[in-house]
Coordinates of C-alpha atoms in Angstrom, one line a residue:
M3 CA -27.5 -0.4 -6.3
Y4 CA -30.7 1.6 -3.9
E5 CA -33.2 -0.6 -2.8
S6 CA -37.1 0.7 -3.2
S7 CA -37.4 3.3 -1.1
S8 CA -40.9 4.7 -2.0
D9 CA -42.0 3.8 0.9
L10 CA -39.4 5.3 3.7
K11 CA -40.6 8.2 4.4
Q12 CA -37.6 11.2 4.1
K13 CA -37.8 12.6 7.8
D14 CA -37.0 8.7 8.2
I15 CA -34.3 8.4 5.7
Y16 CA -32.7 11.5 7.0
K17 CA -33.5 11.4 11.0
R18 CA -29.9 10.4 11.7
L19 CA -28.3 13.4 9.3
E20 CA -30.9 16.0 10.7
E21 CA -29.7 14.8 14.6
H22 CA -26.0 14.9 13.7
G23 CA -25.7 17.3 10.7
M24 CA -24.8 16.1 7.2
I25 CA -21.7 13.7 6.0
I26 CA -21.1 14.1 2.5
G27 CA -18.6 12.5 0.4
I28 CA -15.5 14.2 -1.2
D29 CA -13.1 13.6 -3.9
L30 CA -10.1 15.8 -3.2
G31 CA -8.1 16.0 -6.4
T32 CA -5.0 17.5 -7.6
T33 CA -6.7 19.9 -10.3
N34 CA -10.1 19.1 -9.6
S35 CA -12.5 18.5 -6.4
L36 CA -15.8 17.7 -5.9
A37 CA -18.2 16.4 -3.0
A38 CA -21.4 14.4 -3.3
Y39 CA -24.1 13.5 -0.5
F40 CA -26.9 10.6 -0.9
T41 CA -30.5 11.2 -1.6
E42 CA -33.1 8.1 -1.5
D43 CA -32.6 8.3 -5.5
G44 CA -28.9 7.7 -5.0
P45 CA -26.3 9.7 -4.5
K46 CA -26.1 13.2 -6.4
I47 CA -23.2 15.8 -7.4
I48 CA -23.3 18.9 -5.2
P49 CA -22.6 22.1 -7.6
N50 CA -20.4 24.4 -6.3
R51 CA -21.2 28.1 -5.7
L52 CA -21.0 29.1 -9.1
G53 CA -23.5 26.0 -9.8
K54 CA -20.6 23.3 -11.5
N55 CA -19.6 20.0 -10.3
L56 CA -15.6 21.0 -10.4
T57 CA -13.7 23.1 -8.3
P58 CA -10.2 23.5 -9.5
S59 CA -7.9 22.4 -6.5
I60 CA -6.8 25.9 -6.9
V61 CA -6.0 28.8 -3.6
S62 CA -4.8 32.1 -4.6
V63 CA -4.8 35.2 -1.4
D64 CA -5.1 38.7 -2.1
E65 CA -3.3 41.3 -0.2
N66 CA -6.1 42.1 2.0
D67 CA -6.3 37.9 3.2
Q68 CA -9.2 37.4 1.2
I69 CA -8.9 33.4 -0.4
Y70 CA -10.5 32.3 -3.3
V71 CA -10.9 28.7 -4.5
G72 CA -11.2 27.3 -7.3
E73 CA -12.0 28.9 -10.8
T74 CA -11.4 32.6 -9.6
A75 CA -8.2 31.4 -8.3
R76 CA -6.9 29.9 -11.5
E77 CA -8.0 33.2 -13.3
R78 CA -5.8 35.0 -10.8
G79 CA -2.7 32.6 -10.9
L80 CA -2.4 33.9 -14.1
L81 CA -2.2 37.3 -13.6
Y82 CA -0.6 36.5 -10.3
P83 CA 1.1 33.8 -10.3
G84 CA 3.2 34.8 -7.2
T85 CA -0.2 34.4 -4.7
T86 CA -1.5 31.3 -5.9
A87 CA -0.6 27.4 -5.7
Q88 CA -1.6 24.4 -7.3
V89 CA -0.8 20.5 -7.8
F90 CA -0.6 20.8 -3.8
K91 CA -1.9 18.0 -3.5
R92 CA 1.3 16.2 -4.3
S93 CA 3.2 17.2 -1.6
M94 CA 0.4 16.4 0.9
G95 CA 2.5 15.2 4.4
S96 CA 5.4 17.0 3.6
T97 CA 7.3 19.7 5.3
K98 CA 6.9 21.5 1.8
K99 CA 5.9 25.1 1.9
F100 CA 4.0 27.2 -0.6
D101 CA 4.7 31.1 -0.7
L102 CA 1.7 32.8 -1.5
G103 CA 2.6 36.8 -1.5
H104 CA 4.1 37.8 1.8
K105 CA 2.4 34.0 3.6
Q106 CA 3.4 30.5 3.7
F107 CA 1.1 27.8 3.8
T108 CA 1.6 23.8 3.8
A109 CA -0.4 21.3 1.3
E110 CA -2.7 20.3 3.7
E111 CA -2.9 23.7 5.1
L112 CA -4.4 24.7 1.6
S113 CA -6.3 21.7 1.5
S114 CA -8.1 22.7 4.0
F115 CA -9.3 26.0 2.0
V116 CA -10.8 23.7 -0.4
L117 CA -12.3 21.4 1.8
R118 CA -14.2 24.2 3.8
S119 CA -15.0 25.7 0.6
L120 CA -16.7 22.6 -0.8
K121 CA -18.2 22.4 2.8
E122 CA -19.7 25.8 2.5
D123 CA -20.9 25.8 -0.9
A124 CA -22.5 21.9 0.2
E125 CA -23.8 23.9 3.0
A126 CA -25.5 26.8 0.8
Y127 CA -26.7 24.0 -1.8
L128 CA -28.8 21.6 1.0
K129 CA -29.8 24.5 3.5
E130 CA -28.1 22.5 6.4
E131 CA -25.1 22.6 8.1
V132 CA -22.5 19.7 7.1
T133 CA -20.2 18.1 10.0
E134 CA -18.3 15.6 8.6
A135 CA -16.9 13.7 5.4
V136 CA -15.9 10.7 4.0
I137 CA -12.8 11.9 1.8
S138 CA -11.2 9.9 -0.9
V139 CA -7.5 9.5 -1.6
P140 CA -5.3 7.8 -3.8
A141 CA -4.8 4.2 -2.9
Y142 CA -1.1 4.6 -2.8
F143 CA -0.6 7.1 -0.1
D144 CA 0.8 6.6 2.6
D145 CA 0.1 6.3 6.1
K146 CA 1.9 9.8 6.4
R147 CA -0.2 11.5 3.8
R148 CA -4.0 9.9 4.8
K149 CA -3.1 11.6 8.0
A150 CA -2.5 14.9 6.6
T151 CA -6.0 14.5 4.2
K152 CA -8.0 13.8 7.9
R153 CA -5.9 17.2 9.3
A154 CA -6.8 19.0 6.1
G155 CA -10.7 18.5 6.7
E156 CA -10.5 18.7 10.5
L157 CA -8.5 22.1 9.7
A158 CA -11.6 22.9 7.3
G159 CA -14.4 22.3 10.6
L160 CA -15.1 18.8 9.3
K161 CA -15.4 15.5 11.4
V162 CA -13.1 13.3 9.2
E163 CA -13.9 9.3 10.6
R164 CA -13.1 7.4 7.7
I165 CA -10.6 8.0 4.4
I166 CA -11.5 5.8 1.6
S167 CA -9.6 4.4 -1.5
E168 CA -10.4 6.0 -5.1
P169 CA -10.5 3.1 -6.2
T170 CA -13.0 1.9 -3.8
A171 CA -15.1 4.5 -4.0
A172 CA -14.7 4.1 -7.9
A173 CA -15.5 0.7 -7.6
I174 CA -18.8 1.0 -5.6
A175 CA -20.1 4.2 -7.6
Y176 CA -19.5 1.8 -10.9
G177 CA -21.8 -0.4 -9.2
L178 CA -19.5 -3.1 -9.5
Y179 CA -21.1 -5.2 -6.3
E180 CA -24.3 -5.5 -7.9
K181 CA -22.7 -8.2 -10.3
T182 CA -24.6 -11.4 -9.6
K183 CA -21.2 -13.6 -10.5
N184 CA -17.5 -13.6 -9.6
T185 CA -16.1 -10.9 -11.2
K186 CA -12.4 -9.5 -11.4
F187 CA -11.9 -5.5 -12.2
L188 CA -9.3 -3.2 -12.1
V189 CA -9.7 0.2 -11.9
F190 CA -7.4 2.3 -13.7
D191 CA -7.4 6.0 -12.0
L192 CA -5.4 8.7 -13.7
G193 CA -6.4 11.9 -11.9
G194 CA -4.4 15.5 -12.8
G195 CA -1.7 14.6 -10.5
T196 CA -1.6 10.6 -9.0
F197 CA -2.1 6.9 -10.7
D198 CA -3.6 4.4 -9.1
V199 CA -4.5 0.5 -10.2
S200 CA -6.5 -1.4 -8.3
I201 CA -7.7 -5.0 -8.7
L202 CA -10.9 -6.1 -7.0
E203 CA -13.0 -9.2 -7.2
L204 CA -16.5 -9.1 -6.4
F205 CA -18.3 -12.6 -4.8
Q206 CA -21.4 -12.2 -3.2
N207 CA -21.5 -8.9 -1.5
I208 CA -18.1 -9.1 -0.8
L209 CA -15.6 -6.5 -2.7
E210 CA -12.4 -7.3 -2.0
V211 CA -9.4 -5.2 -2.8
R212 CA -7.0 -7.6 -4.2
A213 CA -3.8 -5.4 -5.0
V214 CA -3.2 -1.6 -5.6
A215 CA 0.3 0.1 -7.0
G216 CA 0.7 3.5 -8.3
D217 CA 2.7 6.6 -8.7
N218 CA 2.2 9.4 -6.6
Y219 CA 4.2 11.7 -9.4
L220 CA 2.2 10.5 -12.6
G221 CA -1.5 12.2 -13.8
G222 CA -2.6 14.8 -16.5
E223 CA -0.3 17.6 -15.4
D224 CA 2.3 15.3 -16.7
F225 CA 0.7 15.2 -20.1
T226 CA 0.3 18.5 -20.5
D227 CA 3.9 19.1 -19.5
V228 CA 4.9 17.3 -22.5
L229 CA 3.5 19.6 -24.6
E230 CA 5.1 22.4 -22.7
K231 CA 8.3 21.0 -23.0
L232 CA 7.6 20.4 -27.2
F233 CA 6.7 23.7 -27.9
L234 CA 9.6 25.3 -26.0
Q235 CA 11.9 23.0 -28.0
K236 CA 10.4 23.8 -31.4
K237 CA 10.3 27.1 -30.8
K238 CA 13.5 27.4 -29.6
I239 CA 12.5 29.3 -26.2
D240 CA 14.6 28.8 -22.7
V241 CA 11.9 28.5 -20.4
D242 CA 14.2 30.4 -17.5
T243 CA 14.2 33.7 -19.7
L244 CA 10.2 33.8 -19.5
D245 CA 9.0 35.3 -16.1
S246 CA 6.2 33.5 -14.3
K247 CA 2.8 35.2 -15.7
T248 CA 4.1 34.1 -19.3
R249 CA 4.7 30.5 -17.6
G250 CA 1.3 30.5 -16.6
M251 CA 0.1 31.3 -20.1
L252 CA 2.0 28.6 -21.9
H253 CA 0.9 26.3 -19.3
K254 CA -2.8 27.6 -19.7
A255 CA -2.2 27.3 -23.7
A256 CA -0.9 23.6 -23.2
E257 CA -3.7 22.6 -21.2
E258 CA -5.8 24.0 -24.1
C259 CA -4.1 22.1 -26.6
K260 CA -4.2 18.8 -25.2
L261 CA -7.7 19.4 -24.8
G262 CA -8.2 20.1 -28.3
F263 CA -6.9 16.5 -29.4
A264 CA -10.7 15.3 -27.9
D265 CA -11.8 15.2 -31.6
S266 CA -9.2 16.0 -33.6
A267 CA -6.3 14.2 -35.0
K268 CA -4.0 17.0 -34.6
S269 CA -4.1 20.4 -32.0
K270 CA -2.8 23.6 -32.1
F271 CA -0.4 25.4 -29.3
T272 CA -1.1 29.0 -29.5
C273 CA 0.9 31.5 -27.1
T274 CA 2.0 34.9 -27.3
I275 CA 5.6 35.5 -26.0
D276 CA 6.7 39.1 -25.7
G277 CA 4.1 40.4 -27.3
K278 CA 4.8 37.9 -30.1
A279 CA 2.4 35.3 -31.5
E280 CA 3.8 32.0 -31.7
E281 CA 2.0 29.2 -32.9
L282 CA 2.9 25.0 -33.6
E283 CA 0.7 22.5 -34.7
I284 CA 1.0 19.3 -33.0
T285 CA -0.6 15.8 -34.7
Q286 CA -1.8 13.0 -32.4
K287 CA 0.7 10.5 -33.7
E288 CA 3.7 12.9 -32.7
Y289 CA 1.9 13.7 -29.4
E290 CA 1.5 10.0 -28.7
E291 CA 5.5 9.3 -29.2
Q292 CA 6.1 11.9 -27.0
C293 CA 4.3 10.5 -24.2
E294 CA 6.0 7.2 -24.5
P295 CA 7.7 7.6 -21.5
L296 CA 4.8 8.3 -19.4
L297 CA 3.0 5.1 -20.7
D298 CA 5.9 3.1 -19.6
K299 CA 5.5 4.6 -16.3
I300 CA 1.9 3.7 -16.2
R301 CA 2.7 0.0 -17.6
K302 CA 4.9 -1.0 -14.8
P303 CA 2.1 -0.4 -11.9
V304 CA 0.0 -2.3 -13.7
Q305 CA 2.0 -5.4 -13.8
R306 CA 3.0 -5.0 -10.4
S307 CA -1.1 -5.1 -9.0
L308 CA -1.3 -8.3 -11.8
A309 CA 1.9 -10.2 -9.7
D310 CA 0.7 -9.2 -6.7
A311 CA -3.0 -10.2 -7.2
H312 CA -1.6 -13.7 -8.6
I313 CA -3.6 -13.0 -11.6
K314 CA -3.2 -12.6 -15.1
L315 CA -4.2 -9.9 -17.3
S316 CA -6.8 -12.1 -19.2
D317 CA -8.1 -12.7 -15.9
I318 CA -9.8 -9.7 -15.6
N319 CA -13.4 -9.1 -16.4
V320 CA -13.8 -5.6 -16.6
V321 CA -11.4 -2.5 -16.8
V322 CA -13.0 0.5 -14.9
L323 CA -11.7 4.1 -16.1
V324 CA -11.4 6.8 -13.5
G325 CA -10.5 10.2 -13.1
G326 CA -10.2 13.2 -15.5
A327 CA -6.9 12.4 -17.5
T328 CA -8.3 8.5 -18.6
R329 CA -10.6 10.7 -21.1
L330 CA -7.0 12.0 -23.2
Q331 CA -7.4 9.8 -26.5
V332 CA -3.4 8.9 -26.1
V333 CA -4.4 7.5 -22.6
K334 CA -7.7 5.7 -23.9
N335 CA -5.8 4.3 -27.0
F336 CA -2.8 3.0 -24.7
I337 CA -5.7 1.2 -22.3
I338 CA -6.8 -0.6 -25.2
K339 CA -3.9 -1.8 -26.8
L340 CA -2.9 -2.7 -23.1
F341 CA -5.7 -4.6 -21.9
R342 CA -7.1 -5.5 -25.5
K343 CA -10.5 -4.6 -24.5
F344 CA -12.9 -1.3 -24.3
P345 CA -12.8 -0.2 -20.7
D346 CA -15.9 0.6 -18.5
T347 CA -17.8 4.3 -19.2
S348 CA -20.5 4.0 -17.5
V349 CA -20.3 6.8 -14.7
H350 CA -18.5 9.9 -15.8
P351 CA -14.7 9.5 -14.7
D352 CA -13.9 13.0 -13.1
E353 CA -17.4 12.0 -10.6
A354 CA -17.1 8.4 -10.1
V355 CA -14.9 8.9 -6.8
A356 CA -16.7 11.3 -5.1
L357 CA -20.2 9.3 -6.1
G358 CA -18.9 5.8 -4.6
A359 CA -17.6 8.1 -1.0
A360 CA -21.3 9.8 -1.3
I361 CA -22.8 6.3 -0.9
Q362 CA -19.5 5.3 1.8
A363 CA -21.1 7.9 3.7
A364 CA -24.5 6.8 3.6
M365 CA -23.4 3.0 4.7
K366 CA -21.1 4.5 7.4
E367 CA -24.8 6.1 8.4
R368 CA -26.4 2.7 8.0
N369 CA -29.1 4.4 5.3
Q370 CA -31.9 2.3 4.9
A371 CA -31.3 3.1 1.1
V372 CA -28.1 1.0 0.8
K373 CA -27.4 -1.9 -0.2
E374 CA -25.6 -3.6 2.7
V375 CA -22.0 -4.6 1.4
I376 CA -18.7 -5.9 2.6
L377 CA -15.8 -4.0 1.5
T378 CA -12.3 -5.3 2.2
D379 CA -9.2 -3.0 1.6
V380 CA -5.1 -3.9 1.1
C381 CA -2.4 -2.8 2.9
S382 CA -1.0 -0.2 -0.1
F383 CA 2.1 -0.2 1.8
T384 CA 4.5 -3.1 3.3
L385 CA 5.0 -3.1 7.2
G386 CA 7.8 -3.9 9.3
T387 CA 10.7 -3.0 11.7
E388 CA 14.7 -2.2 11.5
V389 CA 17.0 -5.4 12.1
T390 CA 20.5 -6.7 12.2
V391 CA 21.1 -9.6 9.9
N392 CA 24.0 -11.9 10.9
R393 CA 26.5 -12.4 7.8
G394 CA 28.7 -15.0 9.7
N395 CA 31.9 -15.4 11.0
G396 CA 30.8 -13.2 14.1
R397 CA 30.2 -10.5 11.4
Y398 CA 26.4 -8.5 11.5
E399 CA 25.3 -5.7 9.6
S400 CA 22.5 -3.4 11.3
G401 CA 19.8 -1.8 8.9
H402 CA 18.5 -4.0 7.1
Y403 CA 14.3 -4.5 6.9
C404 CA 12.0 -7.0 8.1
P405 CA 8.5 -6.9 6.5
I406 CA 5.4 -7.9 9.1
I407 CA 2.3 -6.8 7.1
E408 CA 3.5 -7.3 3.1
R409 CA 1.8 -5.0 0.9
N410 CA -1.4 -6.0 -0.9
T411 CA -2.3 -8.0 2.5
V412 CA -6.2 -7.7 3.1
I413 CA -6.9 -5.6 5.5
P414 CA -8.0 -5.7 8.6
A415 CA -4.9 -8.2 9.4
S416 CA -2.6 -9.2 12.0
R417 CA 0.9 -10.5 12.2
T418 CA 3.2 -11.4 14.7
E419 CA 7.2 -11.9 14.1
R420 CA 9.6 -12.6 17.0
F421 CA 13.0 -11.2 17.4
Y422 CA 16.3 -12.0 19.6
T423 CA 18.0 -9.7 21.9
L424 CA 21.8 -9.0 19.9
H425 CA 23.8 -8.2 22.7
D426 CA 24.9 -10.2 26.1
D427 CA 23.6 -7.9 29.3
Q428 CA 21.3 -6.0 26.8
S429 CA 18.4 -4.4 28.8
K430 CA 15.7 -2.8 26.1
I431 CA 14.7 -3.6 22.6
T432 CA 13.1 -1.0 20.4
I433 CA 11.1 -1.9 17.7
N434 CA 11.1 1.3 14.5
I435 CA 7.9 0.8 13.0
L436 CA 8.7 1.1 9.1
Q437 CA 6.4 1.3 6.0
G438 CA 8.0 1.5 3.0
E439 CA 9.3 -1.4 0.5
S440 CA 13.4 -0.5 0.3
R441 CA 15.4 -4.0 1.7
F442 CA 16.9 -1.2 4.0
A443 CA 15.6 0.4 6.5
A444 CA 16.7 4.0 6.1
N445 CA 15.3 4.3 2.8
N446 CA 11.6 3.8 4.3
L447 CA 9.5 5.7 6.0
L448 CA 9.6 5.6 10.2
L449 CA 6.2 5.9 11.5
G450 CA 7.6 5.6 15.1
E451 CA 9.1 3.6 17.9
L452 CA 8.3 1.4 20.7
T453 CA 11.0 0.4 24.0
V454 CA 10.8 -2.1 26.3
N455 CA 12.5 -3.3 28.7
V456 CA 14.3 -7.0 28.6
P457 CA 16.0 -9.2 31.4
K458 CA 19.9 -9.0 31.0
N459 CA 21.1 -12.1 30.4
R460 CA 23.4 -13.9 27.5
A461 CA 23.0 -12.6 23.5
G462 CA 20.0 -14.5 21.9
E463 CA 18.9 -16.3 24.9
E464 CA 15.6 -13.0 25.3
S465 CA 13.2 -12.4 22.9
V466 CA 9.7 -10.3 22.3
D467 CA 7.1 -10.8 20.1
V468 CA 5.7 -8.2 18.0
T469 CA 2.7 -7.8 16.6
Y470 CA 1.4 -6.0 13.7
T471 CA -2.5 -5.3 13.7
Y472 CA -3.2 -2.7 10.6
D473 CA -7.2 -1.7 10.3
I474 CA -9.9 -0.1 7.0
N475 CA -9.1 3.2 8.5
S476 CA -5.2 3.2 7.9
I477 CA -4.5 2.6 12.6
L478 CA -1.8 0.5 12.9
E479 CA -1.5 -1.1 16.3
V480 CA 1.8 -2.3 17.6
E481 CA 2.1 -5.0 20.3
V482 CA 5.4 -6.0 21.8
K483 CA 5.2 -9.2 24.4
V484 CA 8.3 -9.7 26.5
L485 CA 8.4 -13.7 26.1
S486 CA 10.6 -14.3 29.9
T487 CA 8.5 -11.5 32.1
G488 CA 5.5 -11.3 29.8
E489 CA 5.1 -7.6 30.0
V490 CA 3.0 -6.2 27.2
R491 CA 3.4 -3.1 25.5
K492 CA 0.6 -1.4 22.9
Q493 CA 0.8 1.7 20.9
I494 CA -1.0 2.9 18.0
I495 CA 1.3 4.4 15.8
K496 CA 1.6 8.0 14.3
S497 CA 3.3 9.1 11.7
Q498 CA 6.4 10.4 13.0
E499 CA 5.4 14.0 11.3
N500 CA 3.6 16.7 13.7
E501 CA 1.0 14.9 14.8
M502 CA -1.2 17.7 15.8
T503 CA -4.2 17.0 19.0
D504 CA -7.5 18.4 19.0
E505 CA -6.2 21.4 20.6
E506 CA -3.9 22.3 18.1
I507 CA -5.9 21.8 15.1
Q508 CA -8.4 24.2 16.8
E509 CA -5.6 26.4 17.6
R510 CA -4.5 26.7 13.7
M511 CA -7.9 27.2 13.0
E512 CA -8.4 30.2 15.0
E513 CA -4.9 31.2 13.2
L514 CA -6.0 30.7 9.9
S515 CA -9.4 32.6 10.3
Y516 CA -8.2 35.3 9.8
L517 CA -8.4 34.3 5.8
K518 CA -11.7 34.6 4.9
I519 CA -13.2 33.1 2.0
H520 CA -13.5 35.1 -1.0
P521 CA -18.2 35.6 -0.6
R522 CA -19.7 33.6 -2.7
D523 CA -23.0 36.5 -4.5
Q524 CA -19.6 38.0 -5.2
E525 CA -17.5 35.9 -6.8
E526 CA -19.1 35.1 -10.3
N527 CA -18.5 39.1 -10.7
K528 CA -15.3 38.9 -9.4
L529 CA -14.0 36.0 -11.8
L530 CA -15.5 38.0 -14.6
L531 CA -13.7 41.1 -14.0
L532 CA -10.6 38.4 -13.4
R533 CA -11.6 37.1 -16.5
C534 CA -11.7 40.4 -18.5
E535 CA -8.0 41.6 -17.0
R536 CA -7.0 38.5 -18.3
L537 CA -7.7 38.8 -22.0
Y538 CA -7.2 42.9 -21.8
E539 CA -4.0 41.3 -21.3
E540 CA -3.2 39.1 -24.2
S541 CA -5.3 41.2 -26.8
M542 CA -3.9 44.1 -28.8
G543 CA -5.2 47.1 -30.4
D544 CA -9.0 47.5 -31.0
T545 CA -9.5 44.2 -29.2
R546 CA -8.0 45.9 -25.8
R547 CA -10.3 48.7 -26.5
I548 CA -13.5 46.9 -26.6
I549 CA -12.5 45.1 -23.8
D550 CA -11.9 48.0 -21.6
M551 CA -15.2 49.6 -22.9
E552 CA -17.2 46.4 -21.7
I553 CA -15.3 46.6 -18.8
R554 CA -16.4 50.0 -17.7
K555 CA -20.0 49.1 -18.4
F556 CA -20.3 46.3 -16.3
E557 CA -18.2 48.4 -13.5
E558 CA -20.9 51.0 -13.7
A559 CA -24.1 48.3 -13.4
L560 CA -22.3 47.1 -10.1
N561 CA -21.6 51.2 -8.4
T562 CA -25.3 50.9 -8.4
R563 CA -25.8 48.1 -6.4
D564 CA -28.6 47.1 -8.4
R565 CA -29.6 43.6 -8.3
G566 CA -31.5 43.5 -12.0
K567 CA -28.9 45.8 -13.0
I568 CA -25.9 43.8 -12.4
E569 CA -27.4 40.3 -13.8
E570 CA -28.5 42.0 -16.8
A571 CA -24.5 43.9 -17.4
R572 CA -22.8 40.6 -16.5
E573 CA -24.8 38.3 -19.4
D574 CA -24.2 41.4 -21.5
L575 CA -20.5 41.0 -20.5
K576 CA -20.5 37.4 -21.4
L577 CA -21.4 37.7 -24.6
A578 CA -19.1 39.9 -25.7
L579 CA -16.2 38.3 -24.3
K580 CA -17.4 34.8 -25.5
E581 CA -17.9 36.7 -29.0
L582 CA -14.1 38.3 -28.8
E583 CA -12.6 34.7 -27.6
E584 CA -14.3 33.4 -30.8
D585 CA -12.3 36.1 -32.8
F586 CA -8.9 34.8 -31.4

C-alpha cells in the first residue's frame, strides 16, 4: 500500500501538515470512537488520555457543568444514569433531546464532545495542533445524518471537508486496492449500533463501491439486549420495577455475559437485584437461538446488496469483517454459514475504519508516502422528486415518488428527467427534492425544494428538465431548466433540518464553551475513584470495609499533591481492586 519512503525526509512529508495543522482520521462510533494519523510507516492509532485506543462514545455532565467522555463517563453512568448519555449516534440528524441532569443536548452536540475529546487527545499525543479531520459514517447514513456528523465536527473545532463511508475506509485499511487482479469484496460492518454491508470491486487502481445496504438500528447493543431480556424472562423480573441505576448495572452484566462466550460454550449472567445476587448460566446454543431474529435482519441487507450489484454470493472473492460486534462468536458462526468461507481478519475490526480514514486524510493531503488510488462510491439512497400520476379517465393522483438517481448508482453521477405542467394556466412548477425508497413521496426524506416560473399555457404544453448531480461528498446540485424560455435555476440542496451557518456554529460553540472536558491529568484518578464507588455499591460486608479503607488511603495521597505518592497509591489501589474483583 505504501511506497518506500526511506529517501523522503520527514520535513518534506509533513511540510503541508506543519503549515496548515495536522489532519487526522476519526471513526465516530456508536459504542466506541477512535482516531488515527498517517506516518511514513503507515497509519497509526492515536491512544487517548488513558493510553487506550478505544474511547467509549459516552458523555456525562456533573453538577458543576464538567463534561466527562469515555471510560470516566461510563463509570459515572453506572452511578448517575440520569446525567449520562450513550448510543446517541442512532439519533444523529434528529431533533431528539437527551437529558443530562438539568441540561439538554442533541445527538450531534453530544457527538461533538466525543470529537473534541479525540481532538484534544490527539494534540496531546502528537504535540501539535489538529485542525482538520476525515470522519467516517455508516454507508447507509442519509443526507441528514451525514450533515449532522459534519456539524458535530465543526462544533468540536474541526474542519471537516470529507465524510467517508465506513466500509470504504475499511477497504482502504485492509489494503484491498493493492490486489493485483480484478477482485470483488464484501465488507461486513457490524458495529455497536449500526450495520452496513458493502460490495466493492477492484480493477487496477480503481476501488469501486458497487452496492451498499444496511440498517441504522442494528448492532452489537441489540445482541446485548437479547441476553438482558432472556435474564429478566428466566428470573421473572419486570424491568419496569427496576430503578435506572439497577437497569444500568443489568446492562453492564449483560455485556459481560456476552463477552463470556468468546472462549466458552456457556457464560454466566450475574447481577444484584434488590440486594440479592441473581445468577443465570446461558449456553451458546440457547443464545444463538434467541439471536435468530437479529440474524434474519442481517441477512436481508446482504441479499439486497448482492441484488443491487447484480452479482451472486459465489462471485465474492473476499469477505472482510469490520466493527467490534463481528468478534461475537454467534456472528462469526452466522457469517461462515452464510458466505461458506472464512472471512479476512488481518486488521483489527475495531481499528480498520479509523486507519482507513487516516489513509484517506493522507490522500487528501497528497502525501508522497501513499499510493494514489481512485475511489468511487455509490449513492446510498434513491434521489427523486414528487409527481402526480395520471390514472386515466381524467383522474390524477398526487403524492407519488419519481426516482431520478437510483440507489447504488456510482457517484459522481448526473441524471435528467423531464416534467410537464398539470393544469391550464399553471404559472409555477415546484420540484420537491426527496431521498428514500418508498413509492409515496410523504414516506421519503424531504431535502429541499426549488420553484421556477413557467409561461401560462395549456396543461402539458410547458415543461422543465430537472437535473440531479450528486458528488462524492454527498453534495446534491439540482438544476431546473424551463424549456420554452431557457431560464435556468440551480441550487445546492441542503437538509431541510436547520442547516447551521458558520456564524450559528460559532455561536453554538460559544454557548457550549462553559462545558469543559475534565482535565486529562486528573482523569485517571477520577476514573479510579468512580470505579471504587461502583464496586462499593455492588459489594457487601467485609468487602465494603476493605474498599472504603483503600479509598481513604488513596484520597490521603491525593491530598498531599505529591505526584510520586499519588502514582504509588494509584497502583496500590488498582492492585487491591483487581484482587477484590477476582474474588467476586
